[in-house]
CSV table of C-alpha atoms in Angstrom, one decimal:
chain,number,residue,atom,x,y,z
A,532,MET,CA,0.1,0.0,0.0
A,533,HIS,CA,1.2,3.5,-0.8
A,534,VAL,CA,0.4,6.0,2.0
A,535,LEU,CA,1.1,9.7,2.1
A,536,VAL,CA,1.3,11.0,5.8
A,537,VAL,CA,0.5,14.9,6.2
A,538,HIS,CA,1.6,16.1,9.5
A,539,ASN,CA,2.6,19.7,11.0
A,540,ARG,CA,5.3,18.8,13.8
A,541,TYR,CA,4.9,20.4,17.1
A,542,ALA,CA,8.0,22.5,18.3
A,543,SER,CA,10.9,20.5,19.4
A,544,ALA,CA,11.2,22.8,22.6
A,545,GLN,CA,8.0,21.1,23.7
A,546,PRO,CA,8.2,17.4,23.2
A,547,SER,CA,5.0,16.1,21.6
A,548,GLY,CA,3.3,12.6,22.0
A,549,GLU,CA,1.7,13.4,18.8
A,550,ASN,CA,4.8,13.6,16.9
A,551,LYS,CA,6.0,10.4,18.5
A,552,VAL,CA,2.9,8.6,17.5
A,553,VAL,CA,3.2,9.8,13.7
A,554,ASP,CA,6.9,8.6,13.8
A,555,GLN,CA,6.0,5.1,15.2
A,556,GLU,CA,3.3,4.5,12.9
A,557,VAL,CA,5.5,5.5,9.8
A,558,GLU,CA,8.1,3.2,11.1
A,559,LEU,CA,5.7,0.4,11.5
A,560,LEU,CA,4.3,0.6,8.0
A,561,ARG,CA,7.3,0.7,6.6
A,562,ALA,CA,8.7,-2.2,8.4
A,563,ALA,CA,5.6,-4.0,7.2
A,564,GLY,CA,6.8,-3.4,3.5
A,565,HIS,CA,4.3,-0.6,2.9
A,566,ARG,CA,5.5,2.8,0.7
A,567,VAL,CA,5.2,5.5,3.3
A,568,GLU,CA,5.8,9.3,2.2
A,569,VAL,CA,5.7,12.3,4.5
A,570,PHE,CA,4.4,15.8,3.5
A,571,GLU,CA,5.2,17.7,6.5
A,572,ARG,CA,5.7,21.4,8.0
A,573,ARG,CA,7.5,22.0,11.2
A,574,SER,CA,6.6,24.6,13.8
A,575,ASP,CA,10.4,25.2,14.6
A,576,ASP,CA,10.6,26.7,11.2
A,577,ILE,CA,8.2,29.8,12.1
A,578,GLY,CA,11.4,31.4,14.0
A,579,ASP,CA,13.3,31.4,10.9
A,580,ARG,CA,10.7,33.5,8.9
A,581,SER,CA,10.9,37.2,8.5
A,582,LEU,CA,8.7,39.5,10.5
A,583,LEU,CA,6.2,39.7,7.9
A,584,GLY,CA,6.2,36.1,7.4
A,585,LYS,CA,5.6,35.5,11.2
A,586,VAL,CA,2.9,38.2,11.1
A,587,ALA,CA,1.1,36.1,8.3
A,588,VAL,CA,0.9,32.8,10.3
A,589,PRO,CA,-2.2,33.4,11.9
A,590,LEU,CA,-3.8,34.2,8.5
A,591,LEU,CA,-2.8,30.9,7.2
A,592,VAL,CA,-4.5,28.8,10.0
A,593,PRO,CA,-7.9,28.5,8.7
A,594,TRP,CA,-6.5,28.2,5.0
A,595,ASN,CA,-3.3,28.0,3.1
A,596,PRO,CA,-3.5,28.2,-0.7
A,597,GLY,CA,0.1,27.5,-1.3
A,598,VAL,CA,-0.1,24.1,0.5
A,599,ARG,CA,-3.2,23.2,-1.3
A,600,LYS,CA,-1.3,23.9,-4.7
A,601,GLU,CA,1.9,21.9,-3.7
A,602,LEU,CA,0.0,19.1,-2.2
A,603,THR,CA,-2.3,18.8,-4.9
A,604,ALA,CA,0.9,18.6,-7.3
A,605,ARG,CA,2.3,15.9,-5.4
A,606,LEU,CA,-0.6,13.7,-5.2
A,607,ARG,CA,-1.3,13.8,-8.8
A,608,ALA,CA,2.5,13.0,-9.5
A,609,GLU,CA,2.7,10.2,-6.8
A,610,ARG,CA,-0.7,8.7,-6.6
A,611,PRO,CA,-0.6,7.5,-3.1
A,612,ASP,CA,-3.6,4.9,-2.3
A,613,VAL,CA,-4.6,6.9,0.8
A,614,VAL,CA,-3.5,10.1,2.6
A,615,HIS,CA,-3.4,9.9,6.4
A,616,VAL,CA,-3.6,13.5,8.1
A,617,HIS,CA,-2.7,14.1,11.5
A,618,ASN,CA,-2.1,17.8,12.7
A,619,VAL,CA,-2.6,20.5,10.1
A,620,PHE,CA,-1.9,23.7,12.9
A,621,PRO,CA,-0.6,26.1,12.2
A,622,LEU,CA,1.2,25.7,8.9
A,623,LEU,CA,-0.7,23.3,6.8
A,624,SER,CA,-4.6,24.2,7.6
A,625,PRO,CA,-7.5,22.0,6.3
A,626,ALA,CA,-6.6,23.1,2.7
A,627,VAL,CA,-4.6,19.6,2.6
A,628,LEU,CA,-8.4,18.3,2.3
A,629,ALA,CA,-8.9,20.3,-0.7
A,630,ALA,CA,-5.8,19.0,-2.4
A,631,CYS,CA,-6.8,15.3,-1.7
A,632,ALA,CA,-10.3,16.1,-3.3
A,633,ASP,CA,-8.7,17.9,-6.1
A,634,ALA,CA,-6.6,14.7,-6.8
A,635,GLY,CA,-9.3,12.3,-5.9
A,636,VAL,CA,-7.2,10.5,-3.0
A,637,PRO,CA,-9.1,9.1,-0.2
A,638,VAL,CA,-8.5,10.6,3.3
A,639,VAL,CA,-8.0,9.2,6.9
A,640,ALA,CA,-7.5,11.5,9.7
A,641,THR,CA,-6.3,10.8,13.3
A,642,LEU,CA,-8.0,12.8,16.0
A,643,HIS,CA,-5.3,13.4,18.6
A,644,ASN,CA,-7.5,15.8,20.6
A,645,TYR,CA,-10.7,17.7,20.5
A,646,THR,CA,-9.9,20.6,17.8
A,647,GLN,CA,-13.1,19.3,15.8
A,648,VAL,CA,-15.2,20.9,18.5
A,649,CYS,CA,-12.9,23.0,20.6
A,650,PRO,CA,-10.5,25.6,19.1
A,651,PRO,CA,-7.5,24.7,21.7
A,652,GLY,CA,-8.4,21.2,21.5
A,653,THR,CA,-8.4,20.5,25.3
A,654,LEU,CA,-12.1,20.8,26.4
A,655,GLN,CA,-10.9,22.6,29.5
A,656,ARG,CA,-11.0,26.4,30.6
A,657,ASP,CA,-9.6,27.7,33.7
A,658,GLY,CA,-8.5,24.2,35.0
A,659,ARG,CA,-11.9,22.9,34.8
A,660,PRO,CA,-13.7,20.7,32.0
A,661,CYS,CA,-15.5,22.9,29.6
A,662,THR,CA,-17.9,22.0,26.7
A,663,GLU,CA,-19.4,25.6,25.9
A,664,CYS,CA,-18.3,25.5,22.0
A,665,VAL,CA,-19.4,21.8,21.7
A,666,GLY,CA,-22.2,21.5,19.1
A,667,SER,CA,-22.3,25.4,18.7
A,668,THR,CA,-20.2,28.3,17.5
A,669,PRO,CA,-16.7,28.9,19.0
A,670,LEU,CA,-17.5,32.5,20.1
A,671,PRO,CA,-17.1,31.4,23.6
A,672,ALA,CA,-13.6,30.4,23.1
A,673,VAL,CA,-12.7,33.8,21.7
A,674,ARG,CA,-14.5,35.5,24.4
A,675,HIS,CA,-12.4,33.6,27.0
A,676,GLY,CA,-9.2,33.6,25.1
A,677,CYS,CA,-8.9,29.9,25.6
A,678,TYR,CA,-5.9,29.6,23.3
A,679,ARG,CA,-2.7,30.7,25.2
A,680,ASN,CA,-4.9,33.2,27.0
A,681,SER,CA,-5.5,35.3,24.2
A,682,ARG,CA,-8.5,36.3,22.6
A,683,LEU,CA,-6.5,37.5,19.5
A,684,ALA,CA,-4.7,34.2,19.3
A,685,THR,CA,-7.7,32.2,19.6
A,686,VAL,CA,-9.4,33.9,16.7
A,687,PRO,CA,-7.7,32.0,13.8
A,688,LEU,CA,-8.7,28.7,15.7
A,689,ALA,CA,-12.1,29.6,16.0
A,690,VAL,CA,-12.4,30.8,12.4
A,691,SER,CA,-10.8,27.6,11.0
A,692,LEU,CA,-13.4,25.5,13.0
A,693,SER,CA,-16.2,27.4,12.0
A,694,VAL,CA,-15.5,27.7,8.3
A,695,ASN,CA,-13.9,24.1,8.0
A,696,ARG,CA,-16.3,22.1,10.0
A,697,ARG,CA,-18.2,20.6,7.0
A,698,ARG,CA,-15.1,20.2,5.0
A,699,TRP,CA,-13.7,18.0,7.6
A,700,TRP,CA,-16.9,16.2,8.0
A,701,SER,CA,-17.3,15.6,4.2
A,702,GLY,CA,-13.8,15.3,3.2
A,703,VAL,CA,-12.5,12.4,5.5
A,704,GLU,CA,-13.5,9.0,4.7
A,705,ARG,CA,-12.4,7.5,8.3
A,706,PHE,CA,-11.6,9.4,11.3
A,707,PHE,CA,-9.5,7.4,13.8
A,708,CYS,CA,-10.6,8.4,17.3
A,709,ILE,CA,-7.8,7.2,19.7
A,710,SER,CA,-10.2,6.3,22.5
A,711,ALA,CA,-13.9,5.3,22.9
A,712,ALA,CA,-14.2,8.3,25.4
A,713,GLN,CA,-13.1,10.8,22.8
A,714,ARG,CA,-15.3,9.3,20.1
A,715,ASP,CA,-18.4,9.7,22.5
A,716,VAL,CA,-17.6,13.3,23.1
A,717,LEU,CA,-17.4,13.8,19.1
A,718,VAL,CA,-20.7,11.9,18.3
A,719,ARG,CA,-22.5,13.9,20.8
A,720,SER,CA,-21.2,17.2,19.2
A,721,GLY,CA,-22.8,15.9,15.7
A,722,MET,CA,-19.9,14.5,13.9
A,723,PRO,CA,-21.0,11.7,11.6
A,724,ALA,CA,-20.9,8.4,13.8
A,725,GLU,CA,-20.3,6.2,10.9
A,726,ARG,CA,-17.1,7.7,10.0
A,727,LEU,CA,-15.6,7.7,13.6
A,728,ALA,CA,-13.7,4.5,14.4
A,729,VAL,CA,-11.9,4.0,17.6
A,730,LYS,CA,-8.0,3.1,16.8
A,731,HIS,CA,-6.0,3.2,20.1
A,732,ASN,CA,-2.3,4.5,19.7
A,733,PHE,CA,0.2,1.4,19.6
A,734,VAL,CA,3.5,1.5,21.7
A,735,PRO,CA,6.5,-0.3,20.5
A,736,GLU,CA,8.0,-3.2,22.4
A,737,PRO,CA,10.2,-1.5,25.1
A,738,ASP,CA,13.8,-2.7,25.3
A,739,MET,CA,13.6,-3.0,29.0
A,740,SER,CA,10.8,-4.2,31.5
A,741,ARG,CA,10.6,-3.5,35.3
A,742,ALA,CA,12.7,-6.5,37.0
A,743,GLY,CA,12.0,-5.5,40.7
A,744,ASP,CA,9.5,-3.8,42.9
A,745,GLY,CA,10.8,-0.3,41.3
A,746,GLU,CA,12.7,2.7,42.7
A,747,HIS,CA,10.5,5.7,42.4
A,748,VAL,CA,7.3,6.9,41.5
A,749,LEU,CA,7.2,8.7,38.4
A,750,TYR,CA,5.7,11.4,36.6
A,751,LEU,CA,6.6,11.7,33.0
A,752,GLY,CA,5.0,14.4,30.8
A,753,ARG,CA,4.5,18.0,30.0
A,754,LEU,CA,4.5,20.3,33.0
A,755,ALA,CA,1.2,22.0,32.7
A,756,GLU,CA,-1.7,22.8,34.7
A,757,ALA,CA,-4.0,20.6,32.4
A,758,LYS,CA,-1.7,17.7,33.1
A,759,GLY,CA,-2.4,17.6,37.0
A,760,VAL,CA,1.3,18.8,37.9
A,761,ARG,CA,0.0,21.2,40.5
A,762,LEU,CA,-2.2,18.4,41.8
A,763,LEU,CA,0.5,16.0,42.0
A,764,MET,CA,2.6,18.4,44.1
A,765,THR,CA,-0.3,19.0,46.4
A,766,ALA,CA,-0.7,15.3,46.7
A,767,TRP,CA,2.9,14.4,47.3
A,768,ASP,CA,3.2,17.2,50.1
A,769,GLU,CA,0.4,15.4,51.7
A,770,ILE,CA,2.1,12.1,51.4
A,771,ALA,CA,5.4,13.5,52.8
A,772,ALA,CA,3.4,15.0,55.8
A,773,GLY,CA,2.5,11.4,56.7
A,774,GLY,CA,5.9,9.9,56.7
A,775,GLY,CA,6.2,9.1,52.6
A,776,VAL,CA,6.1,6.0,50.7
A,777,GLY,CA,9.6,4.9,50.9
A,778,VAL,CA,10.7,5.9,47.3
A,779,PRO,CA,11.2,9.4,46.0
A,780,LEU,CA,8.9,11.0,43.1
A,781,VAL,CA,10.8,11.6,40.0
A,782,ILE,CA,9.3,14.3,37.8
A,783,ALA,CA,10.6,14.4,34.0
A,784,GLY,CA,9.6,16.7,31.5
A,785,THR,CA,9.4,20.3,30.5
A,786,GLY,CA,6.8,23.0,30.0
A,787,PRO,CA,5.2,26.2,31.4
A,788,LEU,CA,5.3,25.1,35.1
A,789,GLU,CA,9.2,24.0,35.0
A,790,ARG,CA,10.3,27.0,37.3
A,791,GLU,CA,7.7,26.1,40.0
A,792,VAL,CA,8.3,22.4,39.7
A,793,THR,CA,12.1,23.3,40.2
A,794,ALA,CA,11.6,25.5,43.0
A,795,TRP,CA,9.4,22.9,44.7
A,796,ALA,CA,11.8,19.9,44.3
A,797,ALA,CA,15.0,21.8,45.4
A,798,GLY,CA,16.4,20.6,48.7
A,799,ARG,CA,14.2,17.7,49.0
A,800,ASP,CA,15.2,14.0,49.3
A,801,ASP,CA,11.8,12.8,48.5
A,802,VAL,CA,11.6,14.6,45.2
A,803,ARG,CA,13.7,14.7,42.0
A,804,TYR,CA,13.3,16.8,39.0
A,805,ALA,CA,15.0,15.1,36.2
A,806,GLY,CA,14.3,17.4,33.3
A,807,LEU,CA,13.8,16.6,29.9
A,808,LEU,CA,14.5,12.9,29.1
A,809,ASP,CA,15.4,11.5,25.7
A,810,THR,CA,13.6,8.1,24.7
A,811,ALA,CA,16.3,5.9,26.2
A,812,GLU,CA,16.1,7.6,29.4
A,813,CYS,CA,12.2,7.8,29.3
A,814,ARG,CA,12.0,3.9,29.0
A,815,LYS,CA,14.7,3.5,31.6
A,816,ALA,CA,12.7,5.7,34.0
A,817,ILE,CA,9.3,4.0,33.3
A,818,ALA,CA,11.1,0.4,34.0
A,819,GLY,CA,12.4,1.5,37.3
A,820,SER,CA,9.0,2.8,38.4
A,821,VAL,CA,6.8,1.5,41.4
A,822,ALA,CA,4.1,3.2,39.4
A,823,VAL,CA,3.5,5.8,36.7
A,824,VAL,CA,1.2,8.6,37.7
A,825,ALA,CA,-1.2,10.2,35.3
A,826,PRO,CA,-3.1,13.1,37.3
A,827,SER,CA,-4.4,15.0,34.3
A,828,THR,CA,-7.2,17.3,35.1
A,829,TRP,CA,-8.5,17.6,31.5
A,830,LEU,CA,-10.3,15.0,29.6
A,831,GLU,CA,-7.4,13.1,28.0
A,832,ALA,CA,-8.2,11.6,24.4
A,833,PHE,CA,-5.6,9.1,25.1
A,834,GLY,CA,-2.5,8.6,27.6
A,835,LEU,CA,0.5,7.6,25.7
A,836,VAL,CA,2.4,7.2,29.1
A,837,VAL,CA,0.0,4.9,30.5
A,838,VAL,CA,0.5,2.3,27.6
A,839,GLU,CA,4.3,2.8,27.7
A,840,ALA,CA,3.9,1.9,31.6
A,841,MET,CA,1.8,-0.9,30.8
A,842,ALA,CA,4.4,-2.3,28.1
A,843,ALA,CA,7.2,-2.0,30.7
A,844,GLY,CA,4.9,-4.2,33.2
A,845,VAL,CA,4.4,-1.0,35.4
A,846,PRO,CA,1.0,-0.2,37.0
A,847,THR,CA,-0.5,3.5,36.7
A,848,VAL,CA,-2.3,5.8,39.0
A,849,ALA,CA,-4.5,7.9,36.7
A,850,ALA,CA,-7.4,10.4,36.9
A,851,GLY,CA,-10.7,8.4,36.7
A,852,HIS,CA,-12.2,10.1,33.5
A,853,GLY,CA,-11.7,10.6,30.0
A,854,ALA,CA,-9.7,7.8,28.2
A,855,PHE,CA,-7.9,6.7,31.5
A,856,VAL,CA,-11.1,5.1,32.4
A,857,GLU,CA,-10.8,2.6,29.5
A,858,LEU,CA,-7.1,2.1,29.6
A,859,VAL,CA,-6.8,1.6,33.3
A,860,GLU,CA,-8.8,-1.1,34.9
A,861,ASP,CA,-9.1,0.0,38.3
A,862,GLY,CA,-7.7,-2.4,40.9
A,863,VAL,CA,-6.5,-4.8,37.9
A,864,THR,CA,-3.9,-2.7,36.2
A,865,GLY,CA,-3.6,0.2,38.1
A,866,LEU,CA,-5.6,2.5,40.3
A,867,LEU,CA,-7.8,5.3,39.4
A,868,HIS,CA,-8.3,8.5,41.5
A,869,ARG,CA,-11.0,10.7,41.7
A,870,PRO,CA,-10.3,13.6,39.3
A,871,GLY,CA,-9.0,16.9,40.6
A,872,GLU,CA,-8.8,15.7,44.1
A,873,ALA,CA,-5.6,15.8,45.8
A,874,ALA,CA,-6.7,13.7,48.7
A,875,SER,CA,-7.6,10.7,46.5
A,876,LEU,CA,-4.5,10.9,44.4
A,877,ALA,CA,-2.3,10.7,47.7
A,878,SER,CA,-4.4,7.9,48.9
A,879,ARG,CA,-3.9,5.8,45.6
A,880,ILE,CA,-0.4,6.5,45.4
A,881,ARG,CA,0.2,5.2,49.2
A,882,ARG,CA,-2.0,2.2,48.4
A,883,ILE,CA,-0.1,1.1,45.3
A,884,ALA,CA,3.3,1.6,47.0
A,885,ALA,CA,2.3,-0.2,50.0
A,886,GLU,CA,1.6,-3.5,48.7
A,887,PRO,CA,4.5,-4.7,46.6
A,888,ALA,CA,2.8,-8.4,45.8
A,889,ARG,CA,-0.3,-6.5,44.6
A,890,ASN,CA,1.7,-4.1,42.8
A,891,ARG,CA,3.6,-6.9,41.0
A,892,GLU,CA,0.2,-8.6,40.1
A,893,MET,CA,-0.9,-5.3,38.6
A,894,GLY,CA,2.1,-4.7,36.4
A,895,GLN,CA,1.7,-8.4,35.0
A,896,ALA,CA,-2.0,-7.6,34.2
A,897,ALA,CA,-0.9,-4.4,32.6
A,898,ARG,CA,1.4,-5.9,30.6
A,899,ARG,CA,-1.3,-8.6,29.3
A,900,ARG,CA,-3.6,-5.8,28.5
A,901,TYR,CA,-0.8,-4.2,26.5
A,902,GLU,CA,0.0,-7.3,24.3
A,903,GLN,CA,-4.0,-7.5,23.8
A,904,GLY,CA,-4.5,-4.0,23.0
A,905,PHE,CA,-1.6,-1.8,22.2
A,906,SER,CA,1.2,-3.9,20.7
A,907,PRO,CA,2.8,-3.0,17.2
A,908,ALA,CA,1.1,-6.2,15.7
A,909,VAL,CA,-2.5,-4.9,16.7
A,910,GLY,CA,-1.8,-1.4,15.8
A,911,LEU,CA,-0.6,-2.5,12.4
A,912,GLU,CA,-3.7,-4.5,12.0
A,913,ARG,CA,-6.2,-1.5,12.7
A,914,LEU,CA,-4.0,1.1,10.7
A,915,VAL,CA,-4.3,-1.3,7.4
A,916,GLU,CA,-7.9,-1.9,8.1
A,917,GLY,CA,-8.8,1.8,8.5
A,918,TYR,CA,-6.9,2.4,5.1
A,919,ARG,CA,-8.9,-0.3,3.4
A,920,THR,CA,-12.2,1.1,4.5
A,921,ALA,CA,-11.5,4.7,3.4
A,922,ILE,CA,-10.3,3.4,-0.1
A,923,ALA,CA,-13.3,1.0,-0.4
A,924,GLY,CA,-15.6,4.2,0.8
A,925,ARG,CA,-14.0,6.4,-1.7
A,926,THR,CA,-14.3,3.9,-4.5
A,927,GLU,CA,-18.2,3.2,-3.7
A,928,SER,CA,-18.8,7.0,-3.6
A,929,MET,CA,-17.1,7.7,-7.0
A,930,GLY,CA,-19.2,4.7,-8.5
A,931,ASP,CA,-22.5,6.3,-7.0
A,932,GLU,CA,-21.4,9.6,-8.7
A,933,SER,CA,-20.7,7.7,-12.0
A,934,MET,CA,-24.1,6.0,-11.8
A,935,GLY,CA,-25.8,9.2,-11.0
A,936,GLY,CA,-24.3,11.0,-13.9
A,937,ARG,CA,-25.8,8.4,-16.2
A,938,LYS,CA,-29.3,8.5,-15.2
């Protein structure tokens, strides 16, 4: 199969799970013998633009005519079987869908977040769940300045959502939702249910798994309010006040709360801020964990770090909402805490660290769950199935149009 992957890469200064998923899928498909090409833009390149070029970027968010022209020419020259769209913000835009229509190539799109119904894609405002824009216009997002706390910065996203909503819904043969929880939200918002399929992200086999009981509790991810970092700090302070759990907390990552986390961890024996880790260091940190903590306050559409922990045979303590509910079987592969409640998070961390034998059982169950639902073999099967469905749907619709033209 010949696949063209379309993706706007997130800035390297803010490591992205989405970038990782795209790279892993490309590698997986190529290893299986499929021909995979990539059409991409990089947010890192914005910094190299002239002042005028930087000013023009927001104008390209709803529609980039240059991208449409370039991609159409490439599609007509290479004739891939299917185009797989990931992120199009900010440099690609939904113009990629018009290019695919121009060239008559079927499209699948992975929905990594909620940008189809929420301009910033988080379904969160001021640290709390928010669905004001779901199923209606995105004006509330502009009014509240939901993207980067700026009304001006939110406008291009809101405009793009408004003017391109129908283009997305009609121009994509198959949407990959990365969890059933995400799919439910999107169906309720009015997206065409028949085009929304659940395809969880897969995780490659790690080169190491947990051998003992673990040496630390680990938070691995973006240091941001929505990821529950402040909630975790509050919970850990409560744990420390009660005597601790016998192992330190390791926080790895970077983001807007980095200074706050660094100051909080300074001078403590029970906390270590590890900074930004590379892939090998991440795998080592996970394999050395008593548990991986995922306390997000927003409704995660997936939760890659949870599955990475599963692959290494490590249980998770996660917020009991969003995709975490379907990823973590409470009491079997990990523990779920009440979302947004520090005391509940603290109690679950104490519990998972206090019972080593039970912890090992949960780790083994997590590994089995990974093998059944998130391994490369499962990921490849679901990817190719989605592509074939899109190709068949496009062929069928073209046949219907042809028949209609002869009547």
